[in-house]
């Protein structure tokens, strides 16, 4: 079909610049359907052609495809709609202006205004249910309660992050055999040589990290409840700044749920729901979460301080349900516009959260604290008391679960030392004939549980390094007879080798090690994670710097 002289492909208007998008679309439409009319939207990138009474006998679908092909040659959208008449509203009047050929800058501004009016109409008409303000009617929800819960989480999550970083450093991940996150890059900027003093350092760190994480679960759930109207805010985005805030909020809420959930499944040794390794998921997830957390705190901290100062905690703790009143309406939409009668006071809500946290503390803390509280640690997967004998303390993984048999650890077992010269091997009797040393040390695991101090005896790692010809070794790679486990091998640093309490233990509490506790020999190092106190040791390779 031949274009009319007004078509932009026929002649470019001199000295006026390229016509507006709306103008080009109007011209293209007249070229495509002489006698018809056209309207386009620069925002939705959609065009509509008002068909003439005479379609030249073509079916609507055929004419639509024809128009789409012609319009595409004029750099206009391919989404074409045939309509028989314009809508009878302001937008229709605007489209009449475009159809008449007066598609100038003023028309484009009018079009943007009409589209803005349409957006405001959508914004003022939220979907039914939680997107409407009247859906949320709790009289105790408001900035003050949110700020109280938020202040607790601010302190608690900061401690969780610091202890989490310390736990990661305790694995010495910059030693290749220990690295569970080889792609960490700059995220490992803070790594340092994990110390061996105090000997209970890792036990304290993981006890705080795990116990606090569990205790904060009711606080986190209450905080999400207090701000849930904001999660259903309508419209979801009003400006670019709000878009950034909403994205950070999504990462914050999603990151918090992800970190707490992965931590809990790890504590319970329930790895089936995880799509990958817990260590990499929890590590990288923590950095995503803490980034969103810092942004959120930076934006909301002044608001939190103002909210905390708006009411007295002492007064609220003295206010019962009957005297509970909603907070003043706020600009952020947390306070219910039409609150329901109170069924619980703010004192009751805080008490309920506190009672939940206290219950979880009692049911968890004993696995780290030990003593009489160990019997109350109902949620601890390794809280069991195995007996009263020398080997009657907790076991993380039994020999059966690890696939270690008596044949691998029987008379044929040898400890191989690899160092400067030719490898040397010792059987258990030869190791027992060497100078024996003792140390009282606990076993502490990343899942938060730990044993009380046990009396270990055996050969110092420093003495074994000298036997291997590497008294100044920078590290040692310890290998187990166990196979198929991520922690069958572990490396220790120089400071861990040289500590006088670092032993290749042969006995515990005056008796030979049981098979479940690592017979015939296991490593025990002060302040080291439990999985690095390798059991069923078969080879030790001492490496220079």
Short mmCIF file of C-alpha atoms in Angstrom, two decimals:
data_model
loop_
_atom_site.label_atom_id
_atom_site.label_comp_id
_atom_site.label_asym_id
_atom_site.label_seq_id
_atom_site.Cartn_x
_atom_site.Cartn_y
_atom_site.Cartn_z
CA UNK A 1 0.00 0.00 0.00
CA UNK A 2 1.46 3.36 -1.04
CA UNK A 3 2.03 5.98 1.62
CA UNK A 4 0.50 9.43 1.45
CA UNK A 5 2.82 12.48 1.43
CA UNK A 6 2.25 12.84 5.18
CA UNK A 7 3.90 9.50 5.92
CA UNK A 8 7.28 9.93 7.70
CA UNK A 9 8.95 7.58 5.22
CA UNK A 10 7.99 9.85 2.32
CA UNK A 11 9.58 13.09 3.45
CA UNK A 12 11.24 14.11 6.70
CA UNK A 13 9.99 17.56 7.83
CA UNK A 14 12.89 20.01 7.37
CA UNK A 15 14.45 21.82 10.35
CA UNK A 16 11.80 20.69 12.79
CA UNK A 17 13.42 17.61 14.29
CA UNK A 18 12.04 14.13 14.07
CA UNK A 19 8.30 14.08 14.81
CA UNK A 20 7.06 12.83 18.16
CA UNK A 21 6.26 9.17 18.63
CA UNK A 22 2.55 9.92 18.75
CA UNK A 23 2.78 11.84 15.45
CA UNK A 24 4.69 9.05 13.70
CA UNK A 25 2.11 6.54 14.89
CA UNK A 26 -0.74 8.69 13.58
CA UNK A 27 0.93 9.06 10.20
CA UNK A 28 1.66 5.34 10.02
CA UNK A 29 -1.93 4.51 10.82
CA UNK A 30 -3.23 6.73 8.03
CA UNK A 31 -0.77 5.06 5.66
CA UNK A 32 -1.90 1.63 6.82
CA UNK A 33 -5.64 2.21 6.79
CA UNK A 34 -6.71 5.16 4.60
CA UNK A 35 -10.06 6.39 5.75
CA UNK A 36 -9.51 4.96 9.21
CA UNK A 37 -8.45 6.65 12.42
CA UNK A 38 -5.66 5.94 14.85
CA UNK A 39 -4.64 6.45 18.49
CA UNK A 40 -1.50 5.39 20.36
CA UNK A 41 -0.09 5.32 23.89
CA UNK A 42 3.57 6.20 24.44
CA UNK A 43 3.39 4.70 27.92
CA UNK A 44 1.82 1.31 27.25
CA UNK A 45 3.56 1.03 23.85
CA UNK A 46 0.24 -0.08 22.37
CA UNK A 47 -1.64 1.36 19.41
CA UNK A 48 -5.29 1.20 18.44
CA UNK A 49 -6.66 1.79 14.96
CA UNK A 50 -10.23 2.97 14.66
CA UNK A 51 -11.36 1.16 11.55
CA UNK A 52 -13.25 2.88 8.76
CA UNK A 53 -16.74 1.66 7.88
CA UNK A 54 -15.25 0.01 4.80
CA UNK A 55 -12.68 -2.65 5.66
CA UNK A 56 -12.52 -3.61 1.98
CA UNK A 57 -14.09 -6.94 2.85
CA UNK A 58 -11.17 -8.09 4.97
CA UNK A 59 -11.84 -10.02 8.18
CA UNK A 60 -10.81 -8.20 11.36
CA UNK A 61 -7.92 -10.61 12.12
CA UNK A 62 -6.48 -10.23 8.62
CA UNK A 63 -6.68 -6.45 8.81
CA UNK A 64 -5.05 -6.49 12.25
CA UNK A 65 -2.09 -8.51 10.97
CA UNK A 66 -1.78 -6.17 7.98
CA UNK A 67 -1.72 -3.13 10.23
CA UNK A 68 0.82 -4.75 12.52
CA UNK A 69 3.17 -5.37 9.63
CA UNK A 70 2.84 -1.85 8.24
CA UNK A 71 3.20 -0.18 11.62
CA UNK A 72 6.35 -2.16 12.40
CA UNK A 73 8.03 -0.57 9.37
CA UNK A 74 7.49 2.83 10.99
CA UNK A 75 9.16 1.92 14.30
CA UNK A 76 5.93 1.68 16.21
CA UNK A 77 4.69 -1.14 18.46
CA UNK A 78 3.36 -4.36 17.05
CA UNK A 79 0.49 -4.58 19.53
CA UNK A 80 -2.48 -3.47 17.43
CA UNK A 81 -6.14 -3.41 18.43
CA UNK A 82 -9.09 -2.67 16.15
CA UNK A 83 -11.95 -0.84 17.82
CA UNK A 84 -15.19 0.51 16.40
CA UNK A 85 -15.54 3.62 18.56
CA UNK A 86 -13.67 5.71 21.07
CA UNK A 87 -14.52 5.59 24.79
CA UNK A 88 -16.81 8.38 25.94
CA UNK A 89 -14.49 9.88 28.58
CA UNK A 90 -11.56 12.27 28.93
CA UNK A 91 -9.19 9.77 27.40
CA UNK A 92 -11.53 9.40 24.43
CA UNK A 93 -11.50 13.17 23.88
CA UNK A 94 -7.73 13.14 23.99
CA UNK A 95 -7.60 10.33 21.45
CA UNK A 96 -9.92 12.33 19.21
CA UNK A 97 -7.28 15.05 19.24
CA UNK A 98 -4.61 12.55 18.22
CA UNK A 99 -6.83 11.09 15.52
CA UNK A 100 -7.47 14.49 14.05
CA UNK A 101 -3.77 14.84 13.27
CA UNK A 102 -2.92 17.39 16.00
CA UNK A 103 -0.53 15.01 17.81
CA UNK A 104 1.92 17.65 19.04
CA UNK A 105 3.84 18.13 22.28
CA UNK A 106 0.73 19.42 23.99
CA UNK A 107 -1.10 16.23 23.05
CA UNK A 108 1.73 14.14 24.47
CA UNK A 109 1.52 16.08 27.75
CA UNK A 110 -2.24 15.61 27.79
CA UNK A 111 -1.76 11.92 27.16
CA UNK A 112 0.66 11.64 30.07
CA UNK A 113 -1.83 13.52 32.24
CA UNK A 114 -4.63 11.18 31.27
CA UNK A 115 -2.48 8.16 31.99
CA UNK A 116 -1.54 9.68 35.36
CA UNK A 117 -5.21 10.17 36.12
CA UNK A 118 -5.78 6.52 35.27
CA UNK A 119 -2.97 5.50 37.60
CA UNK A 120 -4.49 7.57 40.39
CA UNK A 121 -7.78 5.83 39.81
CA UNK A 122 -6.06 2.46 40.19
CA UNK A 123 -4.19 3.66 43.28
CA UNK A 124 -7.44 4.80 44.89
CA UNK A 125 -9.14 1.45 44.22
CA UNK A 126 -7.15 -1.29 46.00
CA UNK A 127 -8.21 -4.92 45.60
CA UNK A 128 -10.41 -6.34 48.35
CA UNK A 129 -8.90 -8.03 51.36
CA UNK A 130 -5.56 -7.19 53.00
CA UNK A 131 -4.77 -4.43 50.47
CA UNK A 132 -7.47 -2.21 52.02
CA UNK A 133 -6.81 -0.19 55.17
CA UNK A 134 -10.01 -1.34 56.85
CA UNK A 135 -8.86 -4.97 56.77
CA UNK A 136 -6.31 -4.43 59.56
CA UNK A 137 -8.15 -3.38 62.73
CA UNK A 138 -5.96 -4.32 65.69
CA UNK A 139 -5.99 -1.42 68.19
CA UNK A 140 -2.52 -2.19 69.56
CA UNK A 141 -0.68 -2.12 66.25
CA UNK A 142 1.26 1.09 65.76
CA UNK A 143 4.69 2.76 65.55
CA UNK A 144 5.47 2.38 69.27
CA UNK A 145 4.94 -1.39 69.45
CA UNK A 146 6.81 -1.84 66.18
CA UNK A 147 9.69 0.26 67.51
CA UNK A 148 9.95 -1.76 70.74
CA UNK A 149 10.14 -5.03 68.83
CA UNK A 150 12.47 -3.49 66.27
CA UNK A 151 14.89 -2.27 68.94
CA UNK A 152 15.14 -5.80 70.35
CA UNK A 153 15.83 -7.18 66.88
CA UNK A 154 18.36 -4.43 66.17
CA UNK A 155 20.49 -5.55 69.11
CA UNK A 156 19.84 -9.27 68.65
CA UNK A 157 20.51 -9.43 64.91
CA UNK A 158 23.72 -7.43 65.32
CA UNK A 159 24.95 -10.01 67.84
CA UNK A 160 23.86 -12.84 65.54
CA UNK A 161 25.79 -11.36 62.63
CA UNK A 162 28.98 -10.82 64.63
CA UNK A 163 28.90 -14.32 66.15
CA UNK A 164 28.09 -15.74 62.71
CA UNK A 165 31.18 -14.08 61.23
CA UNK A 166 33.25 -15.42 64.12
CA UNK A 167 31.88 -18.92 63.60
CA UNK A 168 32.83 -18.76 59.93
CA UNK A 169 36.35 -17.59 60.82
CA UNK A 170 36.72 -20.49 63.30
CA UNK A 171 36.68 -22.89 60.35
CA UNK A 172 39.84 -21.27 58.95
CA UNK A 173 38.24 -21.16 55.48
CA UNK A 174 41.35 -19.63 53.92
CA UNK A 175 42.98 -23.06 54.32
CA UNK A 176 41.95 -24.79 51.12
CA UNK A 177 40.69 -28.05 52.57
CA UNK A 178 38.43 -26.15 54.98
CA UNK A 179 36.88 -23.80 52.43
CA UNK A 180 33.16 -24.51 51.97
CA UNK A 181 32.59 -21.21 50.11
CA UNK A 182 35.36 -20.90 47.50
CA UNK A 183 33.54 -18.06 45.74
CA UNK A 184 33.44 -15.76 48.77
CA UNK A 185 35.94 -13.25 47.32
CA UNK A 186 35.85 -9.96 49.23
CA UNK A 187 33.37 -11.36 51.73
CA UNK A 188 36.29 -13.02 53.49
CA UNK A 189 38.07 -9.70 54.05
CA UNK A 190 37.97 -9.99 57.84
CA UNK A 191 39.36 -13.53 58.25
CA UNK A 192 42.03 -14.03 60.90
CA UNK A 193 43.89 -16.83 62.64
CA UNK A 194 41.31 -18.37 64.95
CA UNK A 195 42.77 -18.42 68.48
CA UNK A 196 43.00 -21.35 70.88
CA UNK A 197 42.52 -19.18 73.96
CA UNK A 198 40.21 -19.16 75.82
CA UNK A 199 39.57 -22.83 75.21
CA UNK A 200 35.79 -22.33 75.59
CA UNK A 201 35.64 -19.56 72.96
CA UNK A 202 33.85 -21.56 70.25
CA UNK A 203 31.50 -23.09 72.80
CA UNK A 204 30.48 -19.62 73.96
CA UNK A 205 30.23 -18.22 70.44
CA UNK A 206 27.98 -20.97 69.11
CA UNK A 207 25.94 -21.16 72.28
CA UNK A 208 25.13 -17.46 71.97
CA UNK A 209 24.58 -17.60 68.21
CA UNK A 210 22.21 -20.57 68.20
CA UNK A 211 20.37 -19.89 71.44
CA UNK A 212 19.82 -16.22 70.64
CA UNK A 213 18.66 -17.08 67.13
CA UNK A 214 16.00 -19.42 68.50
CA UNK A 215 14.95 -17.01 71.26
CA UNK A 216 14.44 -14.22 68.71
CA UNK A 217 11.96 -16.23 66.61
CA UNK A 218 8.87 -15.02 68.57
CA UNK A 219 10.20 -11.44 68.41
CA UNK A 220 10.68 -11.71 64.65
CA UNK A 221 7.18 -13.10 64.14
CA UNK A 222 5.68 -10.35 66.32
CA UNK A 223 7.61 -7.71 64.39
CA UNK A 224 6.32 -9.05 61.07
CA UNK A 225 2.78 -9.03 62.50
CA UNK A 226 3.17 -5.42 63.61
CA UNK A 227 4.14 -4.20 60.14
CA UNK A 228 2.10 -6.58 58.00
CA UNK A 229 -0.20 -3.79 56.71
CA UNK A 230 2.88 -2.25 55.06
CA UNK A 231 3.59 -5.50 53.23
CA UNK A 232 0.17 -5.11 51.55
CA UNK A 233 0.54 -1.38 50.90
CA UNK A 234 -1.42 -0.16 47.87
CA UNK A 235 -0.26 0.89 45.38
CA UNK A 236 2.95 -1.07 45.89
CA UNK A 237 5.11 1.71 44.44
CA UNK A 238 4.48 5.47 44.33
CA UNK A 239 7.97 6.76 43.53
CA UNK A 240 11.49 5.65 42.71
CA UNK A 241 12.57 6.20 46.32
CA UNK A 242 9.71 4.04 47.53
CA UNK A 243 10.63 1.38 44.97
CA UNK A 244 14.14 1.18 46.45
CA UNK A 245 12.65 0.98 49.94
CA UNK A 246 10.22 -1.78 48.90
CA UNK A 247 12.99 -3.83 47.31
CA UNK A 248 15.11 -3.48 50.45
CA UNK A 249 12.07 -4.46 52.53
CA UNK A 250 11.54 -7.56 50.38
CA UNK A 251 15.18 -8.54 50.83
CA UNK A 252 14.96 -7.78 54.54
CA UNK A 253 11.87 -9.89 55.23
CA UNK A 254 12.87 -12.66 52.84
CA UNK A 255 16.44 -12.65 54.13
CA UNK A 256 15.33 -12.82 57.77
CA UNK A 257 12.99 -15.73 57.12
CA UNK A 258 15.65 -17.50 55.04
CA UNK A 259 18.43 -17.09 57.62
CA UNK A 260 16.30 -18.15 60.57
CA UNK A 261 14.83 -21.09 58.63
CA UNK A 262 18.18 -22.43 57.37
CA UNK A 263 19.67 -22.03 60.84
CA UNK A 264 16.85 -24.01 62.45
CA UNK A 265 17.00 -26.88 59.93
CA UNK A 266 20.76 -27.07 60.49
CA UNK A 267 20.30 -27.23 64.26
CA UNK A 268 17.90 -30.14 63.77
CA UNK A 269 20.12 -31.85 61.16
CA UNK A 270 17.23 -31.72 58.68
CA UNK A 271 18.94 -30.88 55.40
CA UNK A 272 16.42 -32.32 52.93
CA UNK A 273 14.55 -29.01 52.38
CA UNK A 274 17.77 -27.15 51.50
CA UNK A 275 18.61 -26.75 47.79
CA UNK A 276 22.36 -26.86 48.50
CA UNK A 277 25.00 -26.83 51.20
CA UNK A 278 23.87 -25.21 54.43
CA UNK A 279 27.21 -23.48 54.86
CA UNK A 280 27.19 -21.66 51.53
CA UNK A 281 23.45 -20.89 51.68
CA UNK A 282 23.63 -19.51 55.22
CA UNK A 283 26.85 -17.58 54.55
CA UNK A 284 25.80 -15.82 51.33
CA UNK A 285 22.25 -15.36 52.60
CA UNK A 286 23.61 -13.60 55.67
CA UNK A 287 25.40 -11.00 53.55
CA UNK A 288 22.31 -10.33 51.45
CA UNK A 289 20.20 -10.02 54.59
CA UNK A 290 22.64 -7.78 56.46
CA UNK A 291 22.88 -5.45 53.45
CA UNK A 292 19.10 -4.99 53.45
CA UNK A 293 19.16 -4.74 57.24
CA UNK A 294 21.68 -1.88 57.20
CA UNK A 295 19.66 0.01 54.58
CA UNK A 296 16.46 -0.52 56.55
CA UNK A 297 18.02 0.64 59.82
CA UNK A 298 19.51 3.69 58.12
CA UNK A 299 16.09 4.69 56.82
CA UNK A 300 13.98 3.81 59.85
CA UNK A 301 16.25 4.46 62.84
CA UNK A 302 15.20 8.11 63.38
CA UNK A 303 11.55 7.07 63.10
CA UNK A 304 12.11 4.27 65.62
CA UNK A 305 13.68 6.68 68.13
CA UNK A 306 10.77 9.12 67.79
CA UNK A 307 8.26 6.30 68.27
CA UNK A 308 10.03 5.00 71.38
CA UNK A 309 9.97 8.48 72.90
CA UNK A 310 6.28 8.94 72.14
CA UNK A 311 5.11 6.59 74.90
CA UNK A 312 6.41 5.34 78.23
CA UNK A 313 7.26 1.65 78.48
CA UNK A 314 6.48 1.75 82.20
CA UNK A 315 3.04 3.22 81.57
CA UNK A 316 2.27 0.65 78.88
CA UNK A 317 3.26 -2.20 81.20
CA UNK A 318 0.74 -0.84 83.71
CA UNK A 319 -2.10 -0.53 81.20
CA UNK A 320 -4.62 -3.35 81.04
CA UNK A 321 -6.83 -4.42 78.16
CA UNK A 322 -9.83 -2.29 79.15
CA UNK A 323 -7.73 0.89 79.21
CA UNK A 324 -5.89 0.15 75.97
CA UNK A 325 -6.36 2.81 73.30
CA UNK A 326 -5.06 2.98 69.73
CA UNK A 327 -2.07 5.15 68.96
CA UNK A 328 -2.75 8.37 67.05
CA UNK A 329 -3.15 7.90 63.31
CA UNK A 330 0.23 7.93 61.62
CA UNK A 331 1.29 8.83 58.11
CA UNK A 332 2.76 5.38 57.52
CA UNK A 333 -0.48 3.41 57.85
CA UNK A 334 0.36 1.16 60.80
CA UNK A 335 -2.45 2.44 63.02
CA UNK A 336 -5.90 1.08 62.14
CA UNK A 337 -8.26 3.71 60.72
CA UNK A 338 -11.24 1.86 62.20
CA UNK A 339 -9.84 -0.13 65.15
CA UNK A 340 -11.72 -3.01 66.70
CA UNK A 341 -12.32 -3.20 70.46
CA UNK A 342 -9.14 -4.38 72.24
CA UNK A 343 -8.88 -8.03 73.18
CA UNK A 344 -5.28 -7.74 74.38
CA UNK A 345 -3.19 -4.90 75.74
CA UNK A 346 0.27 -3.97 74.53
CA UNK A 347 1.48 -5.30 77.86
CA UNK A 348 -0.17 -8.62 77.04
CA UNK A 349 1.36 -8.71 73.56
CA UNK A 350 4.86 -8.04 74.89
CA UNK A 351 4.29 -10.58 77.66
CA UNK A 352 3.20 -13.21 75.14
CA UNK A 353 6.30 -12.63 73.04
CA UNK A 354 8.52 -12.70 76.12
CA UNK A 355 6.94 -15.92 77.38
CA UNK A 356 7.49 -17.57 74.00
CA UNK A 357 11.14 -16.52 73.96
CA UNK A 358 11.65 -17.69 77.55
CA UNK A 359 10.11 -21.08 76.75
CA UNK A 360 12.43 -21.53 73.78
CA UNK A 361 15.40 -20.49 75.90
CA UNK A 362 14.62 -23.12 78.54
CA UNK A 363 14.09 -25.77 75.84
CA UNK A 364 17.35 -24.92 74.07
CA UNK A 365 20.02 -23.32 76.27
CA UNK A 366 20.82 -26.49 78.21
CA UNK A 367 22.56 -28.00 75.19
CA UNK A 368 25.20 -25.26 75.48
CA UNK A 369 25.23 -24.55 79.21
CA UNK A 370 25.21 -28.17 80.33
CA UNK A 371 24.62 -29.18 83.93
CA UNK A 372 21.03 -29.68 85.15
CA UNK A 373 19.67 -27.54 82.30
CA UNK A 374 20.77 -30.18 79.79
CA UNK A 375 17.73 -32.24 80.77
CA UNK A 376 15.40 -29.34 79.89
CA UNK A 377 16.89 -28.92 76.41
CA UNK A 378 13.97 -30.68 74.74
CA UNK A 379 14.71 -29.13 71.33
CA UNK A 380 18.39 -30.13 71.35
CA UNK A 381 19.09 -32.97 68.89
CA UNK A 382 22.28 -33.87 70.79
CA UNK A 383 20.98 -33.30 74.31
CA UNK A 384 20.80 -36.97 75.18
CA UNK A 385 22.72 -38.48 78.09
CA UNK A 386 24.41 -41.62 76.78
CA UNK A 387 25.50 -43.01 80.12
CA UNK A 388 27.67 -42.43 83.14
CA UNK A 389 30.88 -44.09 81.91
CA UNK A 390 34.02 -42.38 80.60
CA UNK A 391 32.60 -42.29 77.06
CA UNK A 392 29.06 -41.41 78.13
CA UNK A 393 28.94 -37.93 76.62
CA UNK A 394 27.30 -36.64 73.45
CA UNK A 395 28.25 -37.91 70.01
CA UNK A 396 27.61 -35.92 66.84
CA UNK A 397 27.96 -38.80 64.38
CA UNK A 398 28.32 -42.43 65.38
CA UNK A 399 30.76 -44.80 63.69
CA UNK A 400 27.81 -46.60 62.11
CA UNK A 401 26.42 -43.35 60.66
CA UNK A 402 29.88 -42.42 59.36
CA UNK A 403 30.38 -45.82 57.75
CA UNK A 404 33.44 -46.62 59.88
CA UNK A 405 33.89 -50.29 60.78
CA UNK A 406 35.99 -52.15 63.31
CA UNK A 407 38.04 -53.62 60.45
CA UNK A 408 39.26 -50.13 59.50
CA UNK A 409 40.28 -49.33 63.07
CA UNK A 410 41.53 -52.72 64.26
CA UNK A 411 45.00 -54.24 64.47
CA UNK A 412 45.89 -53.19 60.94
CA UNK A 413 45.31 -49.50 61.67
CA UNK A 414 48.32 -47.20 61.36
CA UNK A 415 48.80 -43.46 61.75
CA UNK A 416 50.81 -42.12 58.81
CA UNK A 417 52.82 -38.91 59.26
CA UNK A 418 53.85 -37.03 56.12
CA UNK A 419 56.40 -34.22 56.30
CA UNK A 420 59.91 -33.35 55.21
CA UNK A 421 61.25 -36.84 54.67
CA UNK A 422 59.74 -40.20 53.89
CA UNK A 423 56.34 -40.87 55.50
CA UNK A 424 56.46 -42.68 58.83
CA UNK A 425 53.74 -44.85 60.36
CA UNK A 426 52.88 -45.79 63.95
CA UNK A 427 50.43 -48.26 65.38
CA UNK A 428 48.39 -47.47 68.47
CA UNK A 429 50.74 -49.19 70.91
CA UNK A 430 53.66 -47.15 69.60
CA UNK A 431 51.66 -43.95 70.05
CA UNK A 432 50.79 -44.98 73.63
CA UNK A 433 54.50 -45.50 74.31
CA UNK A 434 55.24 -41.88 73.43
CA UNK A 435 55.09 -39.11 76.09
CA UNK A 436 51.43 -38.67 77.01
CA UNK A 437 49.83 -35.33 77.87
CA UNK A 438 46.37 -34.41 79.14
CA UNK A 439 43.94 -31.53 78.64
CA UNK A 440 40.42 -30.83 79.84
CA UNK A 441 38.47 -29.59 76.84
CA UNK A 442 34.85 -29.60 75.62
CA UNK A 443 33.55 -30.49 72.19
CA UNK A 444 31.46 -27.67 70.72
CA UNK A 445 29.56 -27.94 67.45
CA UNK A 446 28.20 -25.41 64.99
CA UNK A 447 24.65 -26.55 65.79
CA UNK A 448 25.04 -24.99 69.25
CA UNK A 449 25.35 -28.09 71.42
CA UNK A 450 28.48 -28.85 73.41
CA UNK A 451 29.78 -31.30 75.97
CA UNK A 452 31.14 -30.47 79.37
CA UNK A 453 34.92 -30.57 79.80
CA UNK A 454 36.35 -34.04 79.21
CA UNK A 455 39.81 -35.20 80.26
CA UNK A 456 41.66 -36.16 77.08
CA UNK A 457 45.10 -37.77 76.95
CA UNK A 458 47.41 -38.52 74.05
CA UNK A 459 50.33 -37.20 72.00
CA UNK A 460 50.78 -33.50 71.36
CA UNK A 461 50.39 -32.37 67.74
CA UNK A 462 53.65 -30.42 68.12
CA UNK A 463 55.49 -33.66 68.95
CA UNK A 464 53.99 -35.35 65.87
CA UNK A 465 55.13 -32.41 63.74
CA UNK A 466 58.71 -32.96 64.94
CA UNK A 467 58.44 -36.67 64.16
CA UNK A 468 57.34 -35.74 60.63
CA UNK A 469 60.38 -33.46 60.25
CA UNK A 470 58.29 -30.26 60.21
CA UNK A 471 58.52 -28.72 63.71
CA UNK A 472 57.72 -25.29 62.24
CA UNK A 473 54.84 -26.45 60.05
CA UNK A 474 52.42 -23.70 59.01
CA UNK A 475 49.47 -26.10 58.90
CA UNK A 476 48.51 -29.74 59.09
CA UNK A 477 45.99 -31.64 56.98
CA UNK A 478 44.26 -34.32 59.07
CA UNK A 479 42.56 -37.16 57.20
CA UNK A 480 40.11 -39.71 58.58
CA UNK A 481 39.37 -43.26 57.54
CA UNK A 482 35.81 -41.97 57.04
CA UNK A 483 34.86 -41.43 53.40
CA UNK A 484 32.19 -39.40 51.64
CA UNK A 485 31.92 -36.63 54.24
CA UNK A 486 32.67 -32.94 53.73
CA UNK A 487 34.48 -32.98 57.09
CA UNK A 488 36.43 -36.23 56.78
CA UNK A 489 39.48 -34.00 56.27
CA UNK A 490 40.34 -30.81 58.15
CA UNK A 491 43.31 -28.45 58.38
CA UNK A 492 44.73 -26.77 61.47
CA UNK A 493 46.89 -23.64 61.64
CA UNK A 494 50.33 -23.26 63.16
CA UNK A 495 49.01 -21.71 66.39
CA UNK A 496 46.69 -24.69 66.83
CA UNK A 497 49.51 -27.18 66.23
CA UNK A 498 51.79 -25.51 68.77
CA UNK A 499 49.23 -25.19 71.57
CA UNK A 500 50.25 -27.58 74.35
CA UNK A 501 46.62 -28.72 74.73
CA UNK A 502 46.27 -29.77 71.08
CA UNK A 503 46.37 -33.56 71.14
CA UNK A 504 46.02 -36.67 69.09
CA UNK A 505 43.83 -38.16 71.81
CA UNK A 506 43.99 -41.90 72.51
CA UNK A 507 42.04 -41.96 75.77
CA UNK A 508 39.29 -39.94 77.44
CA UNK A 509 38.42 -39.73 81.13
CA UNK A 510 40.95 -42.48 81.90
CA UNK A 511 39.57 -45.02 79.39
CA UNK A 512 40.26 -45.89 75.78
CA UNK A 513 38.20 -43.97 73.26
CA UNK A 514 35.04 -45.75 72.16
CA UNK A 515 34.56 -46.35 68.46
CA UNK A 516 31.86 -43.67 68.36
CA UNK A 517 34.24 -41.17 69.93
CA UNK A 518 37.00 -41.81 67.40
CA UNK A 519 38.93 -44.95 68.41
CA UNK A 520 41.77 -45.58 67.79
CA UNK A 521 42.78 -41.87 67.72
CA UNK A 522 41.14 -38.51 67.29
CA UNK A 523 42.23 -34.88 67.30
CA UNK A 524 41.19 -32.51 70.07
CA UNK A 525 42.13 -28.80 69.81
CA UNK A 526 41.04 -26.01 72.17
CA UNK A 527 38.38 -23.61 70.80
CA UNK A 528 38.12 -25.53 67.51
CA UNK A 529 34.74 -26.40 65.93
CA UNK A 530 33.66 -29.94 66.72
CA UNK A 531 33.84 -31.13 63.12
CA UNK A 532 37.53 -30.15 63.01
CA UNK A 533 38.30 -32.41 65.97
CA UNK A 534 38.63 -35.21 63.46
CA UNK A 535 37.84 -38.77 64.56
CA UNK A 536 39.36 -42.06 63.28
CA UNK A 537 42.53 -40.27 62.14
CA UNK A 538 44.54 -42.13 59.47
CA UNK A 539 47.01 -39.57 58.08
CA UNK A 540 48.50 -36.22 59.11
CA UNK A 541 50.35 -34.12 56.53
CA UNK A 542 52.42 -31.25 57.92
CA UNK A 543 52.92 -28.42 55.44
CA UNK A 544 55.44 -25.59 55.41
CA UNK A 545 54.39 -21.97 54.85
#
